[in-house]
mmCIF file of N, CA and C in Angstrom:
data_model
loop_
_atom_site.group_PDB
_atom_site.id
_atom_site.type_symbol
_atom_site.label_atom_id
_atom_site.label_comp_id
_atom_site.label_asym_id
_atom_site.label_seq_id
_atom_site.Cartn_x
_atom_site.Cartn_y
_atom_site.Cartn_z
ATOM 1 N N MET A 15 18.331 -30.300 -92.318
ATOM 2 C CA MET A 15 18.551 -29.723 -90.954
ATOM 3 C C MET A 15 17.360 -29.293 -90.518
ATOM 4 N N ASP A 16 16.622 -28.304 -91.231
ATOM 5 C CA ASP A 16 15.504 -27.788 -90.715
ATOM 6 C C ASP A 16 14.293 -28.696 -90.272
ATOM 7 N N THR A 17 14.305 -29.797 -91.167
ATOM 8 C CA THR A 17 13.191 -30.836 -90.656
ATOM 9 C C THR A 17 13.426 -31.390 -89.392
ATOM 10 N N PHE A 18 14.821 -31.628 -89.088
ATOM 11 C CA PHE A 18 15.258 -32.167 -87.693
ATOM 12 C C PHE A 18 14.930 -31.179 -86.598
ATOM 13 N N ILE A 19 15.229 -29.842 -86.720
ATOM 14 C CA ILE A 19 14.648 -28.910 -85.787
ATOM 15 C C ILE A 19 13.283 -28.771 -85.691
ATOM 16 N N ASN A 20 12.501 -28.829 -86.678
ATOM 17 C CA ASN A 20 11.103 -28.543 -86.578
ATOM 18 C C ASN A 20 10.612 -29.820 -85.630
ATOM 19 N N ILE A 21 11.064 -31.169 -85.988
ATOM 20 C CA ILE A 21 10.708 -32.260 -85.271
ATOM 21 C C ILE A 21 11.097 -32.240 -83.740
ATOM 22 N N ALA A 22 12.242 -31.650 -83.494
ATOM 23 C CA ALA A 22 12.813 -31.464 -82.270
ATOM 24 C C ALA A 22 12.014 -30.630 -81.592
ATOM 25 N N LEU A 23 11.563 -29.385 -82.132
ATOM 26 C CA LEU A 23 10.754 -28.341 -81.430
ATOM 27 C C LEU A 23 9.269 -28.974 -80.964
ATOM 28 N N TRP A 24 8.796 -29.859 -81.954
ATOM 29 C CA TRP A 24 7.512 -30.460 -81.727
ATOM 30 C C TRP A 24 7.561 -31.391 -80.591
ATOM 31 N N VAL A 25 8.612 -32.165 -80.620
ATOM 32 C CA VAL A 25 8.892 -33.173 -79.435
ATOM 33 C C VAL A 25 9.192 -32.492 -78.047
ATOM 34 N N ALA A 26 9.771 -31.298 -78.137
ATOM 35 C CA ALA A 26 10.030 -30.563 -76.846
ATOM 36 C C ALA A 26 8.856 -30.028 -76.395
ATOM 37 N N MET A 27 7.867 -29.478 -77.344
ATOM 38 C CA MET A 27 6.679 -28.860 -76.891
ATOM 39 C C MET A 27 5.747 -29.950 -76.321
ATOM 40 N N GLY A 28 5.746 -31.215 -76.981
ATOM 41 C CA GLY A 28 5.019 -32.329 -76.322
ATOM 42 C C GLY A 28 5.374 -32.590 -74.937
ATOM 43 N N MET A 29 6.680 -32.678 -74.918
ATOM 44 C CA MET A 29 7.309 -33.046 -73.518
ATOM 45 C C MET A 29 6.836 -31.990 -72.338
ATOM 46 N N VAL A 30 6.792 -30.683 -72.784
ATOM 47 C CA VAL A 30 6.468 -29.709 -71.918
ATOM 48 C C VAL A 30 4.907 -29.865 -71.567
ATOM 49 N N VAL A 31 4.089 -30.114 -72.437
ATOM 50 C CA VAL A 31 2.702 -30.481 -72.193
ATOM 51 C C VAL A 31 2.497 -31.511 -71.262
ATOM 52 N N ILE A 32 3.272 -32.508 -71.486
ATOM 53 C CA ILE A 32 3.139 -33.844 -70.587
ATOM 54 C C ILE A 32 3.616 -33.592 -69.419
ATOM 55 N N ALA A 33 4.601 -32.812 -69.151
ATOM 56 C CA ALA A 33 5.173 -32.423 -67.782
ATOM 57 C C ALA A 33 4.155 -31.374 -67.044
ATOM 58 N N ALA A 34 3.514 -30.641 -67.746
ATOM 59 C CA ALA A 34 2.500 -29.778 -67.085
ATOM 60 C C ALA A 34 1.315 -30.402 -66.774
ATOM 61 N N LEU A 35 0.803 -31.339 -67.574
ATOM 62 C CA LEU A 35 -0.348 -32.264 -67.111
ATOM 63 C C LEU A 35 0.011 -33.085 -66.056
ATOM 64 N N ALA A 36 1.141 -33.668 -65.972
ATOM 65 C CA ALA A 36 1.538 -34.604 -64.962
ATOM 66 C C ALA A 36 1.825 -33.610 -63.609
ATOM 67 N N SER A 37 2.346 -32.472 -63.772
ATOM 68 C CA SER A 37 2.477 -31.643 -62.492
ATOM 69 C C SER A 37 1.058 -31.285 -61.820
ATOM 70 N N ILE A 38 0.064 -31.140 -62.702
ATOM 71 C CA ILE A 38 -1.366 -30.761 -62.221
ATOM 72 C C ILE A 38 -2.032 -32.063 -61.757
ATOM 73 N N PHE A 39 -1.986 -33.097 -62.525
ATOM 74 C CA PHE A 39 -2.947 -34.141 -62.206
ATOM 75 C C PHE A 39 -2.331 -35.282 -61.073
ATOM 76 N N LEU A 40 -1.036 -35.424 -61.212
ATOM 77 C CA LEU A 40 -0.265 -36.331 -60.188
ATOM 78 C C LEU A 40 -0.715 -35.885 -58.619
ATOM 79 N N PRO A 41 -0.331 -34.560 -58.349
ATOM 80 C CA PRO A 41 -0.727 -34.276 -57.045
ATOM 81 C C PRO A 41 -2.097 -34.354 -56.603
ATOM 82 N N LEU A 42 -3.069 -34.166 -57.591
ATOM 83 C CA LEU A 42 -4.505 -34.255 -57.389
ATOM 84 C C LEU A 42 -4.762 -35.674 -57.058
ATOM 85 N N ILE A 43 -4.316 -36.573 -57.861
ATOM 86 C CA ILE A 43 -4.533 -38.154 -57.615
ATOM 87 C C ILE A 43 -4.003 -38.370 -56.249
ATOM 88 N N ASN A 44 -2.882 -37.951 -55.825
ATOM 89 C CA ASN A 44 -2.058 -38.274 -54.664
ATOM 90 C C ASN A 44 -2.916 -37.680 -53.433
ATOM 91 N N SER A 45 -3.533 -36.397 -53.608
ATOM 92 C CA SER A 45 -4.186 -35.853 -52.449
ATOM 93 C C SER A 45 -5.649 -36.353 -52.369
ATOM 94 N N LEU A 46 -6.018 -37.181 -53.219
ATOM 95 C CA LEU A 46 -7.421 -37.759 -53.058
ATOM 96 C C LEU A 46 -7.380 -38.731 -51.872
ATOM 97 N N SER A 47 -6.231 -39.335 -51.579
ATOM 98 C CA SER A 47 -6.173 -40.193 -50.355
ATOM 99 C C SER A 47 -6.095 -39.323 -49.089
ATOM 100 N N ASN A 48 -5.906 -38.070 -48.922
ATOM 101 C CA ASN A 48 -5.877 -37.165 -48.009
ATOM 102 C C ASN A 48 -6.630 -35.869 -48.410
ATOM 103 N N PRO A 49 -7.928 -35.793 -48.154
ATOM 104 C CA PRO A 49 -8.753 -34.794 -48.742
ATOM 105 C C PRO A 49 -8.428 -33.299 -47.923
ATOM 106 N N LYS A 50 -7.837 -33.403 -46.632
ATOM 107 C CA LYS A 50 -7.482 -32.334 -45.925
ATOM 108 C C LYS A 50 -6.443 -31.467 -46.866
ATOM 109 N N SER A 51 -5.537 -32.209 -47.324
ATOM 110 C CA SER A 51 -4.485 -31.555 -48.119
ATOM 111 C C SER A 51 -5.151 -30.548 -49.351
ATOM 112 N N LEU A 52 -6.287 -31.042 -49.840
ATOM 113 C CA LEU A 52 -7.051 -30.329 -50.916
ATOM 114 C C LEU A 52 -7.409 -29.001 -50.348
ATOM 115 N N LEU A 53 -7.846 -28.917 -49.074
ATOM 116 C CA LEU A 53 -8.307 -27.757 -48.501
ATOM 117 C C LEU A 53 -7.098 -26.653 -48.521
ATOM 118 N N LYS A 54 -6.036 -27.089 -48.119
ATOM 119 C CA LYS A 54 -4.872 -26.051 -48.345
ATOM 120 C C LYS A 54 -4.644 -25.531 -49.650
ATOM 121 N N SER A 55 -4.781 -26.262 -50.694
ATOM 122 C CA SER A 55 -4.541 -26.030 -52.021
ATOM 123 C C SER A 55 -5.518 -25.121 -52.499
ATOM 124 N N ALA A 56 -6.936 -25.315 -52.017
ATOM 125 C CA ALA A 56 -8.047 -24.424 -52.499
ATOM 126 C C ALA A 56 -7.908 -23.110 -51.908
ATOM 127 N N ILE A 57 -7.403 -23.023 -50.602
ATOM 128 C CA ILE A 57 -7.263 -21.843 -49.917
ATOM 129 C C ILE A 57 -6.116 -20.936 -50.647
ATOM 130 N N GLY A 58 -5.037 -21.543 -51.195
ATOM 131 C CA GLY A 58 -3.907 -20.968 -51.958
ATOM 132 C C GLY A 58 -4.712 -20.450 -53.356
ATOM 133 N N VAL A 59 -5.478 -21.201 -53.926
ATOM 134 C CA VAL A 59 -6.075 -20.890 -55.276
ATOM 135 C C VAL A 59 -6.925 -19.618 -54.962
ATOM 136 N N VAL A 60 -7.800 -19.713 -53.963
ATOM 137 C CA VAL A 60 -8.614 -18.588 -53.620
ATOM 138 C C VAL A 60 -8.018 -17.391 -53.371
ATOM 139 N N ALA A 61 -6.937 -17.365 -52.486
ATOM 140 C CA ALA A 61 -6.159 -16.363 -52.244
ATOM 141 C C ALA A 61 -5.608 -15.662 -53.604
ATOM 142 N N LEU A 62 -5.159 -16.398 -54.495
ATOM 143 C CA LEU A 62 -4.622 -15.983 -55.701
ATOM 144 C C LEU A 62 -5.672 -15.234 -56.451
ATOM 145 N N LEU A 63 -6.814 -15.893 -56.504
ATOM 146 C CA LEU A 63 -7.922 -15.299 -57.253
ATOM 147 C C LEU A 63 -8.238 -13.926 -56.572
ATOM 148 N N VAL A 64 -8.318 -13.762 -55.214
ATOM 149 C CA VAL A 64 -8.689 -12.512 -54.641
ATOM 150 C C VAL A 64 -7.599 -11.458 -54.881
ATOM 151 N N LEU A 65 -6.256 -11.813 -54.898
ATOM 152 C CA LEU A 65 -5.353 -10.993 -55.368
ATOM 153 C C LEU A 65 -5.378 -10.447 -56.589
ATOM 154 N N PHE A 66 -5.723 -11.430 -57.605
ATOM 155 C CA PHE A 66 -6.031 -11.064 -59.135
ATOM 156 C C PHE A 66 -7.133 -10.114 -59.084
ATOM 157 N N LEU A 67 -8.180 -10.451 -58.403
ATOM 158 C CA LEU A 67 -9.356 -9.391 -58.559
ATOM 159 C C LEU A 67 -8.968 -8.116 -58.083
ATOM 160 N N ILE A 68 -8.298 -8.086 -56.942
ATOM 161 C CA ILE A 68 -7.935 -6.674 -56.617
ATOM 162 C C ILE A 68 -6.969 -5.990 -57.472
ATOM 163 N N ALA A 69 -5.952 -6.676 -58.097
ATOM 164 C CA ALA A 69 -5.158 -6.150 -59.216
ATOM 165 C C ALA A 69 -5.930 -5.731 -60.397
ATOM 166 N N TRP A 70 -6.890 -6.550 -60.748
ATOM 167 C CA TRP A 70 -7.644 -6.206 -61.915
ATOM 168 C C TRP A 70 -8.548 -4.994 -61.585
ATOM 169 N N ALA A 71 -9.058 -4.929 -60.334
ATOM 170 C CA ALA A 71 -9.973 -3.689 -60.119
ATOM 171 C C ALA A 71 -9.250 -2.335 -60.110
ATOM 172 N N ILE A 72 -7.902 -2.394 -59.710
ATOM 173 C CA ILE A 72 -7.060 -1.247 -59.673
ATOM 174 C C ILE A 72 -6.397 -0.874 -60.910
ATOM 175 N N SER A 73 -6.444 -1.798 -61.967
ATOM 176 C CA SER A 73 -5.838 -1.496 -63.201
ATOM 177 C C SER A 73 -6.548 -0.607 -64.071
ATOM 178 N N GLY A 74 -5.853 0.245 -65.011
ATOM 179 C CA GLY A 74 -6.484 0.922 -65.866
ATOM 180 C C GLY A 74 -6.897 0.118 -67.264
ATOM 181 N N ASN A 75 -7.926 0.801 -67.961
ATOM 182 C CA ASN A 75 -8.236 0.328 -69.247
ATOM 183 C C ASN A 75 -8.027 1.106 -70.449
ATOM 184 N N GLU A 76 -6.798 1.760 -70.410
ATOM 185 C CA GLU A 76 -6.376 2.818 -71.449
ATOM 186 C C GLU A 76 -6.151 2.036 -72.635
ATOM 187 N N VAL A 77 -6.436 2.515 -73.720
ATOM 188 C CA VAL A 77 -6.125 2.017 -75.171
ATOM 189 C C VAL A 77 -5.524 2.981 -76.003
ATOM 190 N N THR A 78 -4.281 2.841 -76.225
ATOM 191 C CA THR A 78 -3.558 3.598 -77.136
ATOM 192 C C THR A 78 -3.550 3.133 -78.538
ATOM 193 N N ASN A 79 -2.955 3.820 -79.500
ATOM 194 C CA ASN A 79 -2.960 3.371 -80.777
ATOM 195 C C ASN A 79 -2.082 2.197 -81.073
ATOM 196 N N THR A 80 -1.025 2.120 -80.021
ATOM 197 C CA THR A 80 -0.054 0.778 -80.160
ATOM 198 C C THR A 80 -1.014 -0.441 -79.851
ATOM 199 N N TYR A 81 -1.881 -0.375 -78.720
ATOM 200 C CA TYR A 81 -2.702 -1.329 -78.315
ATOM 201 C C TYR A 81 -3.612 -1.736 -79.430
ATOM 202 N N VAL A 82 -4.168 -0.735 -80.302
ATOM 203 C CA VAL A 82 -5.047 -0.978 -81.214
ATOM 204 C C VAL A 82 -4.571 -1.760 -82.442
ATOM 205 N N ASN A 83 -3.172 -1.385 -82.648
ATOM 206 C CA ASN A 83 -2.419 -2.065 -83.592
ATOM 207 C C ASN A 83 -2.259 -3.681 -83.353
ATOM 208 N N PHE A 84 -2.208 -4.033 -82.136
ATOM 209 C CA PHE A 84 -2.165 -5.331 -81.758
ATOM 210 C C PHE A 84 -3.522 -5.985 -81.468
ATOM 211 N N GLY A 85 -4.591 -5.188 -81.589
ATOM 212 C CA GLY A 85 -5.940 -5.739 -81.516
ATOM 213 C C GLY A 85 -6.441 -5.919 -80.135
ATOM 214 N N LEU A 86 -5.870 -5.073 -79.271
ATOM 215 C CA LEU A 86 -6.304 -5.052 -77.897
ATOM 216 C C LEU A 86 -7.362 -3.966 -77.526
ATOM 217 N N ASP A 87 -8.303 -4.576 -77.018
ATOM 218 C CA ASP A 87 -9.352 -3.376 -76.680
ATOM 219 C C ASP A 87 -9.186 -3.023 -75.012
ATOM 220 N N ALA A 88 -10.323 -2.373 -74.618
ATOM 221 C CA ALA A 88 -10.182 -1.943 -73.182
ATOM 222 C C ALA A 88 -10.193 -3.090 -72.158
ATOM 223 N N THR A 89 -11.107 -4.077 -72.513
ATOM 224 C CA THR A 89 -11.285 -5.262 -71.584
ATOM 225 C C THR A 89 -9.840 -5.979 -71.631
ATOM 226 N N GLY A 90 -9.100 -6.078 -72.744
ATOM 227 C CA GLY A 90 -7.903 -6.752 -72.871
ATOM 228 C C GLY A 90 -6.849 -5.949 -72.155
ATOM 229 N N SER A 91 -6.945 -4.686 -72.280
ATOM 230 C CA SER A 91 -5.896 -3.826 -71.591
ATOM 231 C C SER A 91 -6.058 -3.982 -70.137
ATOM 232 N N LYS A 92 -7.333 -3.938 -69.484
ATOM 233 C CA LYS A 92 -7.523 -4.045 -68.137
ATOM 234 C C LYS A 92 -6.991 -5.514 -67.728
ATOM 235 N N LEU A 93 -7.196 -6.591 -68.362
ATOM 236 C CA LEU A 93 -6.805 -7.826 -68.077
ATOM 237 C C LEU A 93 -5.261 -7.864 -68.045
ATOM 238 N N VAL A 94 -4.590 -7.302 -68.997
ATOM 239 C CA VAL A 94 -3.104 -7.249 -69.029
ATOM 240 C C VAL A 94 -2.497 -6.376 -67.940
ATOM 241 N N GLY A 95 -3.120 -5.366 -67.584
ATOM 242 C CA GLY A 95 -2.692 -4.542 -66.505
ATOM 243 C C GLY A 95 -2.998 -5.246 -65.157
ATOM 244 N N GLY A 96 -3.971 -5.975 -64.966
ATOM 245 C CA GLY A 96 -4.318 -6.679 -63.705
ATOM 246 C C GLY A 96 -3.264 -7.780 -63.438
ATOM 247 N N CYS A 97 -2.942 -8.550 -64.618
ATOM 248 C CA CYS A 97 -1.782 -9.439 -64.643
ATOM 249 C C CYS A 97 -0.524 -8.838 -64.184
ATOM 250 N N LEU A 98 -0.263 -7.644 -64.618
ATOM 251 C CA LEU A 98 1.128 -7.086 -64.541
ATOM 252 C C LEU A 98 1.215 -6.519 -62.984
ATOM 253 N N ILE A 99 -0.018 -6.066 -62.503
ATOM 254 C CA ILE A 99 -0.033 -5.695 -61.121
ATOM 255 C C ILE A 99 0.043 -6.868 -60.258
ATOM 256 N N LEU A 100 -0.569 -7.942 -60.515
ATOM 257 C CA LEU A 100 -0.626 -9.195 -59.849
ATOM 258 C C LEU A 100 0.844 -9.712 -59.748
ATOM 259 N N MET A 101 1.551 -9.558 -60.897
ATOM 260 C CA MET A 101 2.996 -10.063 -60.796
ATOM 261 C C MET A 101 3.799 -9.192 -59.889
ATOM 262 N N TRP A 102 3.722 -7.995 -59.779
ATOM 263 C CA TRP A 102 4.315 -7.085 -58.808
ATOM 264 C C TRP A 102 3.933 -7.269 -57.424
ATOM 265 N N ILE A 103 2.670 -7.543 -57.240
ATOM 266 C CA ILE A 103 2.217 -7.791 -55.848
ATOM 267 C C ILE A 103 2.851 -9.235 -55.388
ATOM 268 N N LEU A 104 2.927 -10.088 -56.237
ATOM 269 C CA LEU A 104 3.396 -11.447 -55.830
ATOM 270 C C LEU A 104 5.078 -11.262 -55.553
ATOM 271 N N LEU A 105 5.657 -10.490 -56.643
ATOM 272 C CA LEU A 105 6.943 -10.344 -56.276
ATOM 273 C C LEU A 105 7.368 -9.651 -55.132
ATOM 274 N N VAL A 106 6.648 -8.656 -54.721
ATOM 275 C CA VAL A 106 7.001 -7.973 -53.313
ATOM 276 C C VAL A 106 6.554 -8.963 -52.199
ATOM 277 N N ILE A 107 5.503 -9.725 -52.367
ATOM 278 C CA ILE A 107 5.265 -10.688 -51.179
ATOM 279 C C ILE A 107 6.459 -11.718 -51.016
ATOM 280 N N ALA A 108 7.055 -12.213 -52.284
ATOM 281 C CA ALA A 108 8.019 -13.092 -52.310
ATOM 282 C C ALA A 108 9.328 -12.607 -51.601
ATOM 283 N N LEU A 109 9.664 -11.397 -51.940
ATOM 284 C CA LEU A 109 10.793 -10.694 -51.403
ATOM 285 C C LEU A 109 10.653 -10.474 -49.924
ATOM 286 N N ILE A 110 9.432 -9.964 -49.595
ATOM 287 C CA ILE A 110 9.283 -10.021 -48.065
ATOM 288 C C ILE A 110 9.331 -11.344 -47.464
ATOM 289 N N GLY A 111 9.058 -12.210 -48.042
ATOM 290 C CA GLY A 111 9.032 -13.593 -47.466
ATOM 291 C C GLY A 111 10.412 -14.194 -47.311
ATOM 292 N N VAL A 112 11.256 -13.742 -48.239
ATOM 293 C CA VAL A 112 12.762 -14.106 -48.284
ATOM 294 C C VAL A 112 13.394 -13.278 -47.165
ATOM 295 N N ILE A 113 13.108 -12.168 -47.123
ATOM 296 C CA ILE A 113 13.681 -11.261 -45.924
ATOM 297 C C ILE A 113 13.382 -11.769 -44.683
ATOM 298 N N VAL A 114 12.091 -11.884 -44.325
ATOM 299 C CA VAL A 114 11.627 -12.551 -43.141
ATOM 300 C C VAL A 114 12.402 -13.738 -42.854
ATOM 301 N N SER A 115 12.262 -14.690 -43.689
ATOM 302 C CA SER A 115 12.883 -15.982 -43.589
ATOM 303 C C SER A 115 14.558 -15.887 -43.127
ATOM 304 N N GLU A 116 15.119 -15.089 -43.921
ATOM 305 C CA GLU A 116 16.596 -14.947 -43.565
ATOM 306 C C GLU A 116 16.614 -14.172 -42.087
ATOM 307 N N ILE A 117 15.837 -13.259 -41.691
ATOM 308 C CA ILE A 117 15.960 -12.664 -40.457
ATOM 309 C C ILE A 117 15.642 -13.739 -39.394
ATOM 310 N N ASN A 118 14.600 -14.570 -39.604
ATOM 311 C CA ASN A 118 14.327 -15.468 -38.617
ATOM 312 C C ASN A 118 15.593 -16.635 -38.449
ATOM 313 N N LYS A 119 16.244 -16.989 -39.706
ATOM 314 C CA LYS A 119 17.332 -17.924 -39.518
ATOM 315 C C LYS A 119 18.477 -17.272 -38.853
ATOM 316 N N ALA A 120 18.680 -15.928 -38.900
ATOM 317 C CA ALA A 120 19.778 -15.335 -38.381
ATOM 318 C C ALA A 120 19.550 -15.137 -36.683
ATOM 319 N N ILE A 121 18.351 -14.879 -36.457
ATOM 320 C CA ILE A 121 17.850 -14.869 -34.960
ATOM 321 C C ILE A 121 18.034 -16.278 -34.360
ATOM 322 N N LYS A 122 17.590 -17.331 -35.021
ATOM 323 C CA LYS A 122 17.783 -18.616 -34.474
ATOM 324 C C LYS A 122 19.071 -19.044 -34.361
#
């Protein structure tokens, strides 16, 4: 039974990797026929990068004993803090978007 579970886990991980690669490369292949669509994607990636840089800049680089036990240094702490702050920023943006969208629907 353990062997079957191990095989099933490897197959599932392989399928996730294949799906992730397909979700990245197939839209790129499709957008090569329309290069203007790549510009919109590039703007989105740049916006995410700018948001991450802002989040990274305001995050702290504290290192406690617990962090040291996990092998995390000041640079890693700052990176993790930046990712967490970026997650909160994106969550707030998404919630504002949902609220504005619902208000627009109610008005129309």
